[in-house]
PDB file of C-alpha atoms in Angstrom:
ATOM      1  CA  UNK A   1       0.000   0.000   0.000  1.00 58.00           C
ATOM      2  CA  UNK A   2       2.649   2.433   0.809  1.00 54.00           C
ATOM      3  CA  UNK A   3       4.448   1.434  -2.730  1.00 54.00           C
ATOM      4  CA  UNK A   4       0.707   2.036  -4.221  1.00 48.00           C
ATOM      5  CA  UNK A   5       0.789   5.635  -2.543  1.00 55.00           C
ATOM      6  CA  UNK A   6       3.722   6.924  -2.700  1.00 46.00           C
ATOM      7  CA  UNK A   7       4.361   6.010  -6.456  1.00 48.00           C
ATOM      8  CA  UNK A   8       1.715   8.984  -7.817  1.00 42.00           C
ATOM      9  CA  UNK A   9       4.565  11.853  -6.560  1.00 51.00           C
ATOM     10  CA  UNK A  10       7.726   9.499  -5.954  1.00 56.00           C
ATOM     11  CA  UNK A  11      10.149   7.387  -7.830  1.00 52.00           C
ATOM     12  CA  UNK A  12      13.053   4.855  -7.002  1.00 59.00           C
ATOM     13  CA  UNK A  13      14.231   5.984  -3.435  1.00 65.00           C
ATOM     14  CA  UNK A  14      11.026   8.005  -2.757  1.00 73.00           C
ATOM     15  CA  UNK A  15       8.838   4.816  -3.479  1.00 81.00           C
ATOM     16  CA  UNK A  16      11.972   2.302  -1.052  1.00 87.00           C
ATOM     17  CA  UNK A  17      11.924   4.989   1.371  1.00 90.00           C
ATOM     18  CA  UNK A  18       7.875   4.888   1.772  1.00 87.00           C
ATOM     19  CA  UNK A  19       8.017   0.956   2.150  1.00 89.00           C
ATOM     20  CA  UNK A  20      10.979   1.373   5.099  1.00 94.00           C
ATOM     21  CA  UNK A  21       9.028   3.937   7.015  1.00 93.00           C
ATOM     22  CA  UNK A  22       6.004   2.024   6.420  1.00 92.00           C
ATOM     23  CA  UNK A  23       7.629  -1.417   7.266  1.00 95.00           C
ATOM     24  CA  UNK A  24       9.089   0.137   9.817  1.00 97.00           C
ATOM     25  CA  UNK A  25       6.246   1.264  11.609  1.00 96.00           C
ATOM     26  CA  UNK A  26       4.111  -1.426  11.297  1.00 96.00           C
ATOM     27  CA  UNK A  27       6.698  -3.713  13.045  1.00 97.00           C
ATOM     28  CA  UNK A  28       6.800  -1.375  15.861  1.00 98.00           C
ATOM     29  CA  UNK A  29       3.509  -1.295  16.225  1.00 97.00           C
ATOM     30  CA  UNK A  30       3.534  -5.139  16.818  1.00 98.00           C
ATOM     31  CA  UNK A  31       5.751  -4.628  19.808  1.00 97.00           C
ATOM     32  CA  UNK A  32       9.101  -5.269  18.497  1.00 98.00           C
ATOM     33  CA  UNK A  33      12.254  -3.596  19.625  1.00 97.00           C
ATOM     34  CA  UNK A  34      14.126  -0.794  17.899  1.00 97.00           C
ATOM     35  CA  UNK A  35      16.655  -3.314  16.259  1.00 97.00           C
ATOM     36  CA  UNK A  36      13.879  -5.339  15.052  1.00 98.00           C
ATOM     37  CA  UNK A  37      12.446  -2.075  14.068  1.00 98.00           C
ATOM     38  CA  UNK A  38      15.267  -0.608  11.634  1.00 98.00           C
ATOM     39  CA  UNK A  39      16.352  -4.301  10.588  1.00 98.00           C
ATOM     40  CA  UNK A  40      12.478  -4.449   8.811  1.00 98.00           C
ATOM     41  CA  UNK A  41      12.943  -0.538   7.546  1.00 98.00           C
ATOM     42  CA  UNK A  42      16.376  -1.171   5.958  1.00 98.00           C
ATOM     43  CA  UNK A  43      15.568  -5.073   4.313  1.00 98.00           C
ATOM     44  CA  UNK A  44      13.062  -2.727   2.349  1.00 95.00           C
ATOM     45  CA  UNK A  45      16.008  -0.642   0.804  1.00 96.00           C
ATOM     46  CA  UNK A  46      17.249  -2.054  -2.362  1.00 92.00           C
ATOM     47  CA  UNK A  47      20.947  -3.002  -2.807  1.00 93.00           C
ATOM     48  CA  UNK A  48      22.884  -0.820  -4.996  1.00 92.00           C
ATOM     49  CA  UNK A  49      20.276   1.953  -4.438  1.00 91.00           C
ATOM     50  CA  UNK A  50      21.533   5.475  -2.895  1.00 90.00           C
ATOM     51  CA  UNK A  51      19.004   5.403   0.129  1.00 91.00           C
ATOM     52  CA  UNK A  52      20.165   1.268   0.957  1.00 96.00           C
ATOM     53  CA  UNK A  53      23.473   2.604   0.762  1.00 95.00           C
ATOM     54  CA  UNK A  54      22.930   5.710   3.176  1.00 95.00           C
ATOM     55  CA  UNK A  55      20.887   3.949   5.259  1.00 97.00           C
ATOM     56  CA  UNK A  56      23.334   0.758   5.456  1.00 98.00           C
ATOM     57  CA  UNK A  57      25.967   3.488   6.530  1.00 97.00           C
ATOM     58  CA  UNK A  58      23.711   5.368   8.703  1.00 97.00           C
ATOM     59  CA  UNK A  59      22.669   2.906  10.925  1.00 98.00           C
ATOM     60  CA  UNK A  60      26.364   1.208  11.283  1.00 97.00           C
ATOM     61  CA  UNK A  61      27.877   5.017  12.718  1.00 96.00           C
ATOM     62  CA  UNK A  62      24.516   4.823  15.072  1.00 96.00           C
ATOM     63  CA  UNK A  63      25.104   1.773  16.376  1.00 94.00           C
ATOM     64  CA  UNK A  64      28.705   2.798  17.336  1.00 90.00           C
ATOM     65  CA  UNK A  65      26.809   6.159  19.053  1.00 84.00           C
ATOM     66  CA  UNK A  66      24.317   4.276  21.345  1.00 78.00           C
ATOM     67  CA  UNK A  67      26.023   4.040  24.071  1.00 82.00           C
ATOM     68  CA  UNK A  68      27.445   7.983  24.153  1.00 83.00           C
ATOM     69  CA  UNK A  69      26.059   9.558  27.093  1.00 84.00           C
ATOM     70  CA  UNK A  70      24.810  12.871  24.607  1.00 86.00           C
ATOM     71  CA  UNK A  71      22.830   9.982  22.904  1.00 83.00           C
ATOM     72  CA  UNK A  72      21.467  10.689  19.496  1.00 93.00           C
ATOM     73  CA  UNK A  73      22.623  14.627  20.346  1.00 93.00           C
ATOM     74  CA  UNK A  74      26.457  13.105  19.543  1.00 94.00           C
ATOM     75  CA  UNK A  75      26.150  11.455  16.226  1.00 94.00           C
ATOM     76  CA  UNK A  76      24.275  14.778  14.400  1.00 95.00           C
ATOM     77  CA  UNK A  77      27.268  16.227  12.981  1.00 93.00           C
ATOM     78  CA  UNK A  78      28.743  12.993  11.943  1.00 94.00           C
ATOM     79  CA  UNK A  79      25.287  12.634   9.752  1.00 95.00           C
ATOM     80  CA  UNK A  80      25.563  16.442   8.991  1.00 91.00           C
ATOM     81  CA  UNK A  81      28.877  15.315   7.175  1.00 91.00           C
ATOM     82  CA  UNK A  82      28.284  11.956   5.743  1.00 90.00           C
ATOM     83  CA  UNK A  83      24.689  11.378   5.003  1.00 88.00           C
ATOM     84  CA  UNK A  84      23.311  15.094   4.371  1.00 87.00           C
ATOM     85  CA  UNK A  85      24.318  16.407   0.882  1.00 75.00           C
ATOM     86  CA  UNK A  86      25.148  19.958   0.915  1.00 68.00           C
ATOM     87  CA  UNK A  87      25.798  19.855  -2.760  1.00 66.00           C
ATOM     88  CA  UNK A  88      22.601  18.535  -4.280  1.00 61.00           C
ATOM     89  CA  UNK A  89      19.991  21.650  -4.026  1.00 57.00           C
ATOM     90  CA  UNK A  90      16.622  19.493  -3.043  1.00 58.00           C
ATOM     91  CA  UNK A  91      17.734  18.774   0.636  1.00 50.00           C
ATOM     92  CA  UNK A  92      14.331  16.603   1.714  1.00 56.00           C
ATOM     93  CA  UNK A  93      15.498  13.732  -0.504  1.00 85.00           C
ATOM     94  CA  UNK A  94      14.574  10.175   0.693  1.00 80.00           C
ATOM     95  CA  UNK A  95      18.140   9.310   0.572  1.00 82.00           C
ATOM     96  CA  UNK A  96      18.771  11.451   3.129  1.00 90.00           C
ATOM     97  CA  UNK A  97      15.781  11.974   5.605  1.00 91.00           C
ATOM     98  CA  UNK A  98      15.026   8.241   6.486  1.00 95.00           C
ATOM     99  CA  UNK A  99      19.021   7.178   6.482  1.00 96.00           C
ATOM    100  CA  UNK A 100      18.717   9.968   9.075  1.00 96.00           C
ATOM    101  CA  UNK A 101      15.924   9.052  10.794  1.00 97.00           C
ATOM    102  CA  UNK A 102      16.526   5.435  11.288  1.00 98.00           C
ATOM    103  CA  UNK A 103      20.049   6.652  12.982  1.00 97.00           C
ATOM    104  CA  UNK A 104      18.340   8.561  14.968  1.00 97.00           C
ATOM    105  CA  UNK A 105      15.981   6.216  16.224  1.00 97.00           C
ATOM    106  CA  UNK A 106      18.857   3.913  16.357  1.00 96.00           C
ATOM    107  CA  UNK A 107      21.013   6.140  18.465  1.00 96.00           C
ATOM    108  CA  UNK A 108      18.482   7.522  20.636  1.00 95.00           C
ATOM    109  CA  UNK A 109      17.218   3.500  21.586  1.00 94.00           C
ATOM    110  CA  UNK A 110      13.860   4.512  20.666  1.00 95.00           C
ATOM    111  CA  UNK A 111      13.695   7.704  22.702  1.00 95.00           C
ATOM    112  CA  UNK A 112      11.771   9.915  21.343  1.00 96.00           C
ATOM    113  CA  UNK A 113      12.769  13.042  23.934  1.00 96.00           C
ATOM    114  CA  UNK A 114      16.325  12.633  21.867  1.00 94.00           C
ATOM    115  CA  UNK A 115      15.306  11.127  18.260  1.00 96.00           C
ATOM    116  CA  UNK A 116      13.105  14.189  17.587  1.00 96.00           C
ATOM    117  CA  UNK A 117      14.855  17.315  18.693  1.00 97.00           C
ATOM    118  CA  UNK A 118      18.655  16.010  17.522  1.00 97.00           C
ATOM    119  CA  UNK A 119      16.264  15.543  13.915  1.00 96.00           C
ATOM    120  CA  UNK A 120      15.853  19.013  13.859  1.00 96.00           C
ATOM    121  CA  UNK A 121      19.287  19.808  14.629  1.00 95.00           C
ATOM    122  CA  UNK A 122      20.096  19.058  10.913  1.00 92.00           C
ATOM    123  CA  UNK A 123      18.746  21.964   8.922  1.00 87.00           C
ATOM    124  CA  UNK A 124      19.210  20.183   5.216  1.00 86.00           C
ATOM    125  CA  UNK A 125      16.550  17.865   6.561  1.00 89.00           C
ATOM    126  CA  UNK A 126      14.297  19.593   9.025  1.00 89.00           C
ATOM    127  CA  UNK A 127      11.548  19.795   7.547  1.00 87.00           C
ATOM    128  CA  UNK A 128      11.459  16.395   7.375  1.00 90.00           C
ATOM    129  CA  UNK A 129      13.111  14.276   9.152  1.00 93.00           C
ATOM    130  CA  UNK A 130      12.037  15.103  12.601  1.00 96.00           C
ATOM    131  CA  UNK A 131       8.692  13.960  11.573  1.00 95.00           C
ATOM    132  CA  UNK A 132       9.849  10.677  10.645  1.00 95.00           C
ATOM    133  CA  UNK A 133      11.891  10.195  14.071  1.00 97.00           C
ATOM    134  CA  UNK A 134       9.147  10.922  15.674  1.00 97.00           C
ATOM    135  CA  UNK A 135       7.118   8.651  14.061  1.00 96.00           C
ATOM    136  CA  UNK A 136       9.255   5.696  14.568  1.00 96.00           C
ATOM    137  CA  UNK A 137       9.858   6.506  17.843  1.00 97.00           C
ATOM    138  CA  UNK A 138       6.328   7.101  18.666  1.00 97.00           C
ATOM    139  CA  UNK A 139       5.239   3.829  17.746  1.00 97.00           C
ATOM    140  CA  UNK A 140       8.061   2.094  19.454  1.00 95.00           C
TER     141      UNK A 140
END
């Protein structure tokens, strides 16, 4: 359904990133932990595609943050540098906001006091990406 949706306005990693959130979400709904959680947004991504790839990379530099005592709060500027694009002009990509957001979530351990706010911290992708922290850490 969320392939089915998000295919009238998207294409390639806007239609992969809509199936991750919406994977995603429905596996937290079920109950499952925030491992469990990312694992069923990222087996969504495509190999070879730029948002698996971001994502893949994402989540590995959040895992090594989840035990920093500034939780998410310490791992923005390392996705400021390697996952935001400051080159490419259309900052709210799908490549970028739900790489970011699944970090987040990651780093934070579900939290959604730190997921959120550190998701706004990154201005390429705050119009966005906060909103899909939030949702994955709201149904968690």
């Amino acid at each position: 359904l969320a392939e089915f949706d998000a295919r009238y306005t998207q294409d390639g990693d806007g239609v992969h990133g809509a199936r991750a959130m919406a994977a995603a979400i429905a596996v937290a709904l079920a109950g499952a932990d925030v491992d469990a959680v990312v694992n069923a947004a990222l087996a969504q991504l495509p190999g070879g595609t730029e948002i698996a790839r971001n994502a893949e990379h994402a989540v590995r530099l959040a895992r090594e943050f989840a035990d920093e005592p500034a939780g998410a709060f310490a791992l923005v500027p390392v996705l400021e540098h390697q996952i935001v694009d400051h080159v490419y002009s259309y900052g709210i990509a799908a490549a970028e906001t739900v790489p970011v957001a699944l970090a987040l979530t990651t780093a934070a351990r579900g939290e959604i006091a730190q997921a959120l706010p550190a998701a706004a911290c990154l201005s390429r992708v705050a119009d966005s990406a906060p909103a899909l922290a939030g949702a994955l850490t709201g149904a968690i």
